[in-house]
Amino acid sequence: MPETRFEAVIGLEIHAQLLTVSKIFCGCSTAFGAAPNTHVCPVCLGLPGALPVLNRGAVDHAIRAALALGCRINGTSIFARKNYFYPDLPKGYQISQYELPIATAGALAGVGITRVHMEEDAGKSIHEGFADSDRKTYVDFNRSGVPLIEIVTDPDLRSASDAAAFFSRLREILVWLGVNDGNMEEGSLRCDANVSVRPAGESALGTKAEVKNLNSFRFVEKALDYEIERQIEIASTGGRVVQETRLWDSAAGRTVSMRSKEEAHDYRYFPEPDLPALVVDAARADHIRSTMAELPEMRRQRLMEQYALSEYDAAQLTQSRDLADYFEATVAAGAPAKTAGNWIINIAGSTLPIERLAGLLALVEKGVISGSIAKGVFETMVASGRAAEEIVAAEGLAQIDDDSHIAGLIAEVLTKNAEAVAQYRAGKDATFGFLVGKVMKAAGGKANPKRVNELLRGILSAS
Ligand SMILES: [Zn+2]
């Protein structure tokens, strides 16, 4: 009997914190790192009688993200209560969206986006770090009520590496748009994955496991590789995969069962009575669309076309919106695109004002200074804040183009290196490079290297 080949079917659920100053239903700060329970109020502590008010900025961010993912924005969406008990959820329910989310039916890089919905985050249980942590759990409610979107994909991914690449692409877009800070260590971007396997070629889905706690691209790839292999092992030996939630244990390098379907929650969703339906009219969505930043993929394409950059350079220059803006502003200030691109890639993170960098690159382009002299001038500019022209003039760094000046230097070098000259004339070509080096050194690195080569060749063959 031929061995059955299996394929993996993966869908992702990504939680992204929206970059608002205040929480989703109250005015408390969302800043990370504050002392525990200092960013709280009756609303986000779930005290009786406190009423939620929806944060308009959070809705705008959710719309922005959904549009970038090609989703349809639903004119009316409904907040719902997701009921469960946990100590970090004082209300006994989380306000989320269920049947009618804010956006549906998008796609990114060939992967369908099922839905984007808004919800509030819960607090944080702290199980360690206190003297009595063996007996007690502490709770910090600073995160309680922080605005999130959950992005749910269709089960369109077929490998762990594809899932990791997709998650990375999604992160790039959210950060680029200023919707999320991309900080997985602080928990502002989190990924869960639904994984199943089936015999290759079949269309019915196998029983899935949900793998949680994937807070880096590497963990997504490692955890899914492990989980796919685990399920194939079960399926190919006649066993049955159990529907359950599993946690990625990064220290042990495996997924472990957290709870089975029998223990799964019945959340008893119902519409949130304290919030009206969320209405987003077409004008609001259109306005957000029209003021949205050009997306990274489009910008890469445009940079390649508009400035004749290589794919590599365009990718490097679109590592962030700031860097891409800096590049385009430098070119607009008169710097040649290819030179500016190379420089900016190499000095990423420098805060040199645009017109200063453009001034330096103009000197390189005009041949006033060489590329290697420019590197030293750049460092002096950063350290002193002076302009390139000023430094070049003050330190006498301008390139020596004058033929008679260069010929004078050559004559000196040839006199001092008679032996090398004899060797060259005897046919030892390698000596030529040695002599060029001597001339460049005599010129303090400032002679035009092309002219040095030409003149030296001419002088050596003439005499
Ligand atoms: Zn609050």
Short mmCIF file of C-alpha atoms and ligand atoms in Angstrom, two decimals:
data_model
loop_
_atom_site.label_atom_id
_atom_site.label_comp_id
_atom_site.label_asym_id
_atom_site.label_seq_id
_atom_site.Cartn_x
_atom_site.Cartn_y
_atom_site.Cartn_z
CA MET A 1 0.00 0.00 0.00
CA PRO A 2 1.46 3.40 -0.95
CA GLU A 3 2.18 5.72 1.95
CA THR A 4 -0.37 8.55 2.31
CA ARG A 5 1.07 12.02 1.90
CA PHE A 6 -0.34 14.68 4.17
CA GLU A 7 -0.68 18.42 3.86
CA ALA A 8 -1.10 21.01 6.58
CA VAL A 9 -3.96 23.51 6.70
CA ILE A 10 -3.28 26.63 8.76
CA GLY A 11 -5.31 29.70 9.66
CA LEU A 12 -4.07 32.51 11.89
CA GLU A 13 -5.75 34.67 14.53
CA ILE A 14 -3.70 37.77 15.19
CA HIS A 15 -4.34 40.20 18.04
CA ALA A 16 -2.93 43.65 17.49
CA GLN A 17 -3.05 46.48 20.03
CA LEU A 18 -4.24 49.70 18.41
CA LEU A 19 -1.89 52.65 18.95
CA THR A 20 -4.24 54.97 20.79
CA VAL A 21 -3.33 57.20 23.72
CA SER A 22 -6.33 56.08 25.77
CA LYS A 23 -8.21 52.81 26.25
CA ILE A 24 -11.11 51.63 24.09
CA PHE A 25 -14.00 52.42 26.47
CA CYS A 26 -12.53 54.92 28.97
CA GLY A 27 -9.97 57.74 29.18
CA CYS A 28 -7.22 55.75 30.96
CA SER A 29 -3.73 55.76 29.45
CA THR A 30 -2.51 52.81 27.37
CA ALA A 31 1.20 53.56 28.04
CA PHE A 32 3.28 50.45 28.67
CA GLY A 33 5.46 50.04 31.74
CA ALA A 34 3.52 52.06 34.35
CA ALA A 35 3.38 50.87 37.96
CA PRO A 36 0.68 48.18 38.35
CA ASN A 37 -2.92 49.35 38.65
CA THR A 38 -2.19 53.04 38.08
CA HIS A 39 -3.97 53.30 34.70
CA VAL A 40 -7.41 52.25 35.93
CA CYS A 41 -10.89 53.69 36.51
CA PRO A 42 -14.36 52.33 37.30
CA VAL A 43 -14.95 51.45 33.60
CA CYS A 44 -11.84 49.34 33.00
CA LEU A 45 -12.04 47.84 36.51
CA GLY A 46 -15.56 46.70 35.65
CA LEU A 47 -17.17 48.36 38.66
CA PRO A 48 -20.99 48.17 38.79
CA GLY A 49 -22.78 50.98 37.01
CA ALA A 50 -19.80 52.22 35.02
CA LEU A 51 -20.62 52.73 31.35
CA PRO A 52 -18.32 52.26 28.33
CA VAL A 53 -17.84 55.01 25.71
CA LEU A 54 -16.24 53.94 22.42
CA ASN A 55 -12.89 55.55 21.49
CA ARG A 56 -13.26 57.11 18.03
CA GLY A 57 -9.49 56.90 17.33
CA ALA A 58 -9.53 53.15 17.94
CA VAL A 59 -12.30 52.75 15.37
CA ASP A 60 -10.29 54.79 12.82
CA HIS A 61 -7.26 52.56 13.37
CA ALA A 62 -9.37 49.43 12.96
CA ILE A 63 -10.79 50.79 9.69
CA ARG A 64 -7.28 51.73 8.48
CA ALA A 65 -5.97 48.21 9.14
CA ALA A 66 -9.01 46.57 7.56
CA LEU A 67 -8.72 48.72 4.41
CA ALA A 68 -5.03 47.84 4.07
CA LEU A 69 -6.08 44.19 4.19
CA GLY A 70 -8.57 44.73 1.39
CA CYS A 71 -11.59 44.18 3.65
CA ARG A 72 -15.13 45.41 3.24
CA ILE A 73 -16.02 47.84 6.03
CA ASN A 74 -19.41 46.97 7.44
CA GLY A 75 -21.70 49.99 7.70
CA THR A 76 -23.07 48.66 10.98
CA SER A 77 -21.27 46.44 13.42
CA ILE A 78 -22.27 45.28 16.87
CA PHE A 79 -20.34 44.91 20.11
CA ALA A 80 -21.10 41.75 22.06
CA ARG A 81 -20.35 40.35 25.48
CA LYS A 82 -18.12 37.29 25.52
CA ASN A 83 -18.85 35.75 28.90
CA TYR A 84 -16.27 33.86 30.91
CA PHE A 85 -14.72 34.02 34.33
CA TYR A 86 -11.07 34.75 34.92
CA PRO A 87 -9.45 36.85 37.66
CA ASP A 88 -7.99 39.30 35.12
CA LEU A 89 -11.48 39.99 33.73
CA PRO A 90 -13.38 41.73 36.54
CA LYS A 91 -16.62 42.31 34.57
CA GLY A 92 -17.01 38.58 33.94
CA TYR A 93 -17.21 39.32 30.22
CA GLN A 94 -15.05 40.82 27.51
CA ILE A 95 -16.56 43.35 25.12
CA SER A 96 -15.82 42.06 21.64
CA GLN A 97 -17.56 41.76 18.28
CA TYR A 98 -19.11 38.48 17.24
CA GLU A 99 -21.79 38.11 14.60
CA LEU A 100 -21.30 41.50 13.01
CA PRO A 101 -17.61 42.54 13.05
CA ILE A 102 -16.36 45.89 11.74
CA ALA A 103 -14.83 44.36 8.58
CA THR A 104 -14.94 41.15 6.57
CA ALA A 105 -13.77 39.49 3.34
CA GLY A 106 -10.28 40.81 2.63
CA ALA A 107 -7.06 39.26 1.34
CA LEU A 108 -3.33 39.73 1.77
CA ALA A 109 -0.65 37.99 -0.29
CA GLY A 110 -3.10 35.37 -1.52
CA VAL A 111 -4.41 34.60 1.98
CA GLY A 112 -8.07 35.36 2.65
CA ILE A 113 -8.94 37.57 5.61
CA THR A 114 -12.15 36.22 7.12
CA ARG A 115 -12.79 39.12 9.45
CA VAL A 116 -11.37 41.97 11.49
CA HIS A 117 -13.13 42.70 14.76
CA MET A 118 -12.57 45.11 17.63
CA GLU A 119 -12.33 44.16 21.28
CA GLU A 120 -10.86 45.12 24.64
CA ASP A 121 -7.87 43.42 26.20
CA ALA A 122 -8.05 41.81 29.65
CA GLY A 123 -5.76 42.52 32.61
CA LYS A 124 -2.62 40.57 33.34
CA SER A 125 -2.23 37.85 35.98
CA ILE A 126 1.21 37.83 37.55
CA HIS A 127 2.17 34.38 38.81
CA GLU A 128 5.77 35.04 39.77
CA GLY A 129 8.16 37.65 41.10
CA PHE A 130 6.65 38.19 44.59
CA ALA A 131 7.80 36.72 47.91
CA ASP A 132 4.47 34.90 48.24
CA SER A 133 4.13 33.96 44.58
CA ASP A 134 3.98 30.30 45.57
CA ARG A 135 0.63 30.98 47.27
CA LYS A 136 -0.78 34.04 45.53
CA THR A 137 -1.42 35.44 42.07
CA TYR A 138 -1.41 39.19 41.58
CA VAL A 139 -3.42 41.05 38.95
CA ASP A 140 -2.46 44.22 37.06
CA PHE A 141 -5.39 45.93 35.34
CA ASN A 142 -3.35 48.48 33.37
CA ARG A 143 -3.94 46.41 30.21
CA SER A 144 -7.63 45.98 30.96
CA GLY A 145 -9.54 47.85 28.25
CA VAL A 146 -6.60 48.42 25.91
CA PRO A 147 -8.01 48.44 22.34
CA LEU A 148 -7.29 45.44 20.11
CA ILE A 149 -8.24 44.21 16.71
CA GLU A 150 -8.36 40.52 16.02
CA ILE A 151 -7.52 39.58 12.44
CA VAL A 152 -8.73 36.13 11.44
CA THR A 153 -7.46 34.54 8.23
CA ASP A 154 -9.05 31.84 6.11
CA PRO A 155 -7.32 28.44 6.40
CA ASP A 156 -5.23 29.22 3.31
CA LEU A 157 -1.70 28.64 4.60
CA ARG A 158 0.00 25.31 3.90
CA SER A 159 3.32 25.43 5.73
CA ALA A 160 4.92 26.77 8.89
CA SER A 161 7.31 28.98 6.92
CA ASP A 162 4.45 30.46 4.87
CA ALA A 163 2.57 31.22 8.09
CA ALA A 164 5.61 32.95 9.59
CA ALA A 165 6.18 34.95 6.39
CA PHE A 166 2.52 36.01 6.32
CA PHE A 167 2.62 37.11 9.96
CA SER A 168 5.77 39.13 9.20
CA ARG A 169 4.12 40.80 6.20
CA LEU A 170 1.06 41.64 8.27
CA ARG A 171 3.21 43.12 11.03
CA GLU A 172 5.05 45.29 8.49
CA ILE A 173 1.76 46.76 7.25
CA LEU A 174 0.32 47.43 10.71
CA VAL A 175 3.52 49.15 11.89
CA TRP A 176 3.84 51.09 8.62
CA LEU A 177 0.31 52.45 9.01
CA GLY A 178 0.99 53.48 12.61
CA VAL A 179 -1.86 51.23 13.75
CA ASN A 180 0.34 48.96 15.92
CA ASP A 181 3.87 49.20 17.31
CA GLY A 182 4.79 45.63 16.32
CA ASN A 183 6.26 44.94 19.74
CA MET A 184 5.73 41.23 20.31
CA GLU A 185 7.78 41.13 23.53
CA GLU A 186 5.45 43.60 25.21
CA GLY A 187 2.47 41.65 23.90
CA SER A 188 1.12 44.32 21.58
CA LEU A 189 1.12 41.84 18.67
CA ARG A 190 0.21 38.20 19.31
CA CYS A 191 -0.51 35.24 17.08
CA ASP A 192 -2.51 32.05 17.56
CA ALA A 193 -2.77 29.40 14.84
CA ASN A 194 -5.38 26.79 13.92
CA VAL A 195 -3.65 23.75 12.48
CA SER A 196 -4.95 20.54 10.95
CA VAL A 197 -3.63 17.96 8.52
CA ARG A 198 -5.34 15.97 5.78
CA PRO A 199 -4.30 13.55 3.05
CA ALA A 200 -2.94 15.65 0.18
CA GLY A 201 -5.60 16.30 -2.46
CA GLU A 202 -8.59 16.00 -0.12
CA SER A 203 -10.78 19.05 0.36
CA ALA A 204 -12.44 18.19 3.69
CA LEU A 205 -10.67 19.71 6.70
CA GLY A 206 -9.16 17.53 9.41
CA THR A 207 -9.71 18.10 13.12
CA LYS A 208 -7.82 21.20 14.18
CA ALA A 209 -5.78 22.13 17.20
CA GLU A 210 -5.36 25.74 18.22
CA VAL A 211 -1.76 26.64 19.09
CA LYS A 212 -1.42 29.67 21.33
CA ASN A 213 1.40 31.83 22.63
CA LEU A 214 3.34 32.40 19.40
CA ASN A 215 5.02 35.70 20.19
CA SER A 216 7.79 35.72 17.57
CA PHE A 217 8.15 34.78 13.89
CA ARG A 218 10.61 32.08 14.87
CA PHE A 219 8.16 30.57 17.37
CA VAL A 220 5.39 30.58 14.75
CA GLU A 221 7.60 28.58 12.43
CA LYS A 222 8.99 26.20 15.06
CA ALA A 223 5.67 25.59 16.82
CA LEU A 224 3.79 24.92 13.59
CA ASP A 225 6.53 22.65 12.25
CA TYR A 226 6.32 20.68 15.48
CA GLU A 227 2.52 20.61 15.51
CA ILE A 228 2.20 19.56 11.85
CA GLU A 229 4.66 16.73 12.39
CA ARG A 230 2.84 15.64 15.56
CA GLN A 231 -0.51 15.49 13.78
CA ILE A 232 0.89 13.67 10.73
CA GLU A 233 2.43 11.12 13.07
CA ILE A 234 -0.98 10.51 14.69
CA ALA A 235 -2.92 10.46 11.41
CA SER A 236 -0.49 8.21 9.57
CA THR A 237 -0.57 5.58 12.31
CA GLY A 238 -4.36 5.39 12.27
CA GLY A 239 -4.94 7.63 15.29
CA ARG A 240 -7.31 10.56 15.68
CA VAL A 241 -6.22 14.13 16.26
CA VAL A 242 -8.13 15.61 19.20
CA GLN A 243 -9.66 19.08 18.96
CA GLU A 244 -7.92 21.06 21.67
CA THR A 245 -6.00 24.16 22.59
CA ARG A 246 -2.25 23.72 22.81
CA LEU A 247 0.47 25.99 24.11
CA TRP A 248 3.89 26.44 22.54
CA ASP A 249 6.54 25.66 25.15
CA SER A 250 9.55 27.42 23.69
CA ALA A 251 11.97 26.03 26.30
CA ALA A 252 10.96 22.41 25.62
CA GLY A 253 10.55 23.04 21.86
CA ARG A 254 7.09 21.43 21.67
CA THR A 255 3.39 22.14 21.92
CA VAL A 256 1.56 20.90 25.01
CA SER A 257 -2.15 20.35 25.61
CA MET A 258 -3.85 23.16 27.52
CA ARG A 259 -7.50 22.19 27.34
CA SER A 260 -9.62 19.82 25.30
CA LYS A 261 -12.85 20.67 23.48
CA GLU A 262 -14.87 19.22 26.37
CA GLU A 263 -13.40 21.90 28.61
CA ALA A 264 -13.80 24.62 26.00
CA HIS A 265 -15.80 27.69 26.91
CA ASP A 266 -19.32 28.36 25.86
CA TYR A 267 -19.08 32.12 25.76
CA ARG A 268 -22.83 32.77 25.51
CA TYR A 269 -22.33 35.84 23.33
CA PHE A 270 -25.08 38.43 23.31
CA PRO A 271 -25.19 42.06 22.09
CA GLU A 272 -23.63 44.56 24.52
CA PRO A 273 -26.61 46.53 25.88
CA ASP A 274 -24.47 49.47 27.05
CA LEU A 275 -23.16 50.34 23.57
CA PRO A 276 -25.13 51.38 20.49
CA ALA A 277 -24.42 49.77 17.12
CA LEU A 278 -21.21 51.08 15.57
CA VAL A 279 -22.11 52.92 12.37
CA VAL A 280 -19.35 53.70 9.87
CA ASP A 281 -20.64 55.57 6.86
CA ALA A 282 -18.97 55.42 3.45
CA ALA A 283 -17.67 58.99 3.76
CA ARG A 284 -15.69 58.13 6.89
CA ALA A 285 -14.15 55.00 5.33
CA ASP A 286 -13.36 56.95 2.13
CA HIS A 287 -11.71 59.74 4.11
CA ILE A 288 -9.50 57.26 5.96
CA ARG A 289 -8.64 55.50 2.70
CA SER A 290 -7.69 58.78 1.02
CA THR A 291 -5.41 59.89 3.87
CA MET A 292 -3.74 56.50 4.34
CA ALA A 293 0.00 56.09 3.76
CA GLU A 294 1.08 54.33 0.58
CA LEU A 295 1.58 50.68 1.63
CA PRO A 296 5.11 49.23 1.82
CA GLU A 297 4.76 46.89 -1.16
CA MET A 298 3.44 49.68 -3.40
CA ARG A 299 6.12 52.04 -2.21
CA ARG A 300 8.87 49.51 -3.02
CA GLN A 301 7.50 49.16 -6.53
CA ARG A 302 7.28 52.91 -6.99
CA LEU A 303 10.81 53.53 -5.70
CA MET A 304 12.14 50.95 -8.16
CA GLU A 305 10.31 52.54 -11.07
CA GLN A 306 10.66 56.20 -10.20
CA TYR A 307 14.32 56.15 -9.13
CA ALA A 308 15.60 53.11 -11.06
CA LEU A 309 16.59 51.40 -7.79
CA SER A 310 17.35 47.70 -7.48
CA GLU A 311 14.85 45.48 -5.68
CA TYR A 312 17.37 45.12 -2.84
CA ASP A 313 17.84 48.87 -2.40
CA ALA A 314 14.09 49.50 -2.55
CA ALA A 315 13.51 46.83 0.10
CA GLN A 316 16.20 48.33 2.36
CA LEU A 317 14.83 51.85 1.96
CA THR A 318 11.31 50.73 2.89
CA GLN A 319 12.30 49.14 6.20
CA SER A 320 10.32 51.98 7.72
CA ARG A 321 8.23 54.88 6.48
CA ASP A 322 10.69 57.34 8.05
CA LEU A 323 13.60 55.91 6.09
CA ALA A 324 11.67 55.95 2.81
CA ASP A 325 10.59 59.54 3.48
CA TYR A 326 14.19 60.52 4.27
CA PHE A 327 15.39 59.00 0.99
CA GLU A 328 12.77 60.73 -1.13
CA ALA A 329 13.35 64.08 0.61
CA THR A 330 17.11 63.79 0.02
CA VAL A 331 16.55 63.16 -3.67
CA ALA A 332 14.07 66.03 -3.79
CA ALA A 333 16.80 68.25 -2.25
CA GLY A 334 18.97 67.52 -5.28
CA ALA A 335 20.93 64.35 -4.47
CA PRO A 336 21.23 61.70 -7.19
CA ALA A 337 18.92 58.76 -6.37
CA LYS A 338 21.33 55.84 -6.65
CA THR A 339 24.05 57.54 -4.54
CA ALA A 340 21.49 58.76 -2.00
CA GLY A 341 20.02 55.25 -1.75
CA ASN A 342 23.39 53.64 -1.07
CA TRP A 343 24.32 56.22 1.49
CA ILE A 344 21.04 56.14 3.36
CA ILE A 345 21.09 52.34 3.53
CA ASN A 346 24.57 52.52 5.07
CA ILE A 347 23.82 55.32 7.53
CA ALA A 348 20.32 54.16 8.55
CA GLY A 349 19.55 55.67 11.92
CA SER A 350 21.60 58.82 11.38
CA THR A 351 19.84 62.07 12.14
CA LEU A 352 21.78 64.22 9.65
CA PRO A 353 19.39 66.85 8.25
CA ILE A 354 18.26 66.09 4.71
CA GLU A 355 19.73 69.22 3.08
CA ARG A 356 23.11 68.49 4.72
CA LEU A 357 23.22 64.95 3.33
CA ALA A 358 22.06 66.20 -0.09
CA GLY A 359 24.89 68.79 -0.01
CA LEU A 360 27.49 66.09 0.68
CA LEU A 361 26.16 63.82 -2.07
CA ALA A 362 26.17 66.69 -4.55
CA LEU A 363 29.92 67.14 -3.93
CA VAL A 364 30.48 63.41 -4.63
CA GLU A 365 28.34 63.58 -7.73
CA LYS A 366 30.23 66.64 -9.06
CA GLY A 367 33.55 64.91 -8.41
CA VAL A 368 34.67 67.55 -5.91
CA ILE A 369 35.42 64.77 -3.41
CA SER A 370 35.76 61.00 -3.80
CA GLY A 371 33.45 58.48 -2.16
CA SER A 372 36.07 57.47 0.38
CA ILE A 373 36.82 61.10 1.39
CA ALA A 374 33.03 61.62 1.65
CA LYS A 375 32.81 58.99 4.40
CA GLY A 376 35.23 60.99 6.56
CA VAL A 377 33.41 64.25 5.77
CA PHE A 378 30.13 62.59 6.76
CA GLU A 379 31.53 61.68 10.18
CA THR A 380 32.81 65.20 10.70
CA MET A 381 29.39 66.56 9.70
CA VAL A 382 27.61 64.36 12.26
CA ALA A 383 30.12 65.28 14.97
CA SER A 384 30.33 69.03 14.24
CA GLY A 385 27.01 69.90 12.60
CA ARG A 386 28.92 71.79 9.87
CA ALA A 387 27.99 71.63 6.18
CA ALA A 388 29.96 69.44 3.76
CA GLU A 389 31.18 72.35 1.59
CA GLU A 390 32.53 74.11 4.66
CA ILE A 391 34.43 71.04 5.89
CA VAL A 392 35.86 70.27 2.44
CA ALA A 393 37.09 73.87 2.04
CA ALA A 394 38.47 74.19 5.58
CA GLU A 395 40.34 70.90 5.49
CA GLY A 396 41.46 71.14 1.85
CA LEU A 397 39.75 67.89 0.93
CA ALA A 398 38.69 68.77 -2.61
CA GLN A 399 39.75 66.21 -5.17
CA ILE A 400 42.90 66.98 -7.16
CA ASP A 401 41.85 66.99 -10.82
CA ASP A 402 44.59 69.21 -12.14
CA ASP A 403 46.73 67.13 -14.53
CA SER A 404 49.95 69.05 -13.96
CA HIS A 405 49.55 68.68 -10.21
CA ILE A 406 49.00 64.92 -10.56
CA ALA A 407 51.89 64.59 -13.05
CA GLY A 408 54.16 66.32 -10.52
CA LEU A 409 53.20 63.79 -7.85
CA ILE A 410 53.81 60.93 -10.30
CA ALA A 411 57.29 62.23 -11.18
CA GLU A 412 58.19 62.32 -7.48
CA VAL A 413 56.94 58.78 -6.89
CA LEU A 414 58.76 57.37 -9.95
CA THR A 415 62.06 58.89 -8.80
CA LYS A 416 61.71 57.40 -5.31
CA ASN A 417 60.68 53.96 -6.61
CA ALA A 418 63.13 53.30 -9.43
CA GLU A 419 63.23 49.59 -8.65
CA ALA A 420 59.46 49.15 -9.02
CA VAL A 421 59.55 51.13 -12.24
CA ALA A 422 62.25 48.83 -13.62
CA GLN A 423 60.20 45.78 -12.64
CA TYR A 424 57.11 47.19 -14.37
CA ARG A 425 59.07 47.83 -17.54
CA ALA A 426 60.48 44.30 -17.33
CA GLY A 427 56.89 43.08 -17.62
CA LYS A 428 55.77 42.76 -13.98
CA ASP A 429 52.32 44.30 -14.37
CA ALA A 430 51.36 43.97 -10.70
CA THR A 431 53.85 46.73 -9.89
CA PHE A 432 51.48 49.22 -11.56
CA GLY A 433 48.96 48.96 -8.72
CA PHE A 434 51.76 49.51 -6.21
CA LEU A 435 52.77 52.73 -7.97
CA VAL A 436 49.15 53.97 -8.14
CA GLY A 437 48.93 53.41 -4.39
CA LYS A 438 52.09 55.46 -3.84
CA VAL A 439 50.73 58.35 -5.92
CA MET A 440 47.38 58.30 -4.09
CA LYS A 441 49.23 58.33 -0.79
CA ALA A 442 51.38 61.25 -1.88
CA ALA A 443 48.12 63.07 -2.76
CA GLY A 444 46.63 62.37 0.67
CA GLY A 445 43.93 60.23 -0.98
CA LYS A 446 42.58 63.27 -2.82
CA ALA A 447 43.83 62.73 -6.37
CA ASN A 448 41.23 61.75 -8.95
CA PRO A 449 41.98 57.99 -9.17
CA LYS A 450 40.90 57.74 -12.79
CA ARG A 451 43.31 60.49 -13.88
CA VAL A 452 46.11 59.01 -11.78
CA ASN A 453 45.72 55.69 -13.63
CA GLU A 454 45.60 57.30 -17.05
CA LEU A 455 48.53 59.66 -16.50
CA LEU A 456 50.74 57.05 -14.83
CA ARG A 457 50.11 54.55 -17.65
CA GLY A 458 50.97 57.23 -20.21
CA ILE A 459 54.14 58.38 -18.47
CA LEU A 460 55.45 54.83 -17.95
CA SER A 461 54.90 53.79 -21.57
CA ALA A 462 56.28 57.06 -23.02
CA SER A 463 59.67 57.07 -21.37
ZN ZN B 1 -10.21 53.15 32.68
#
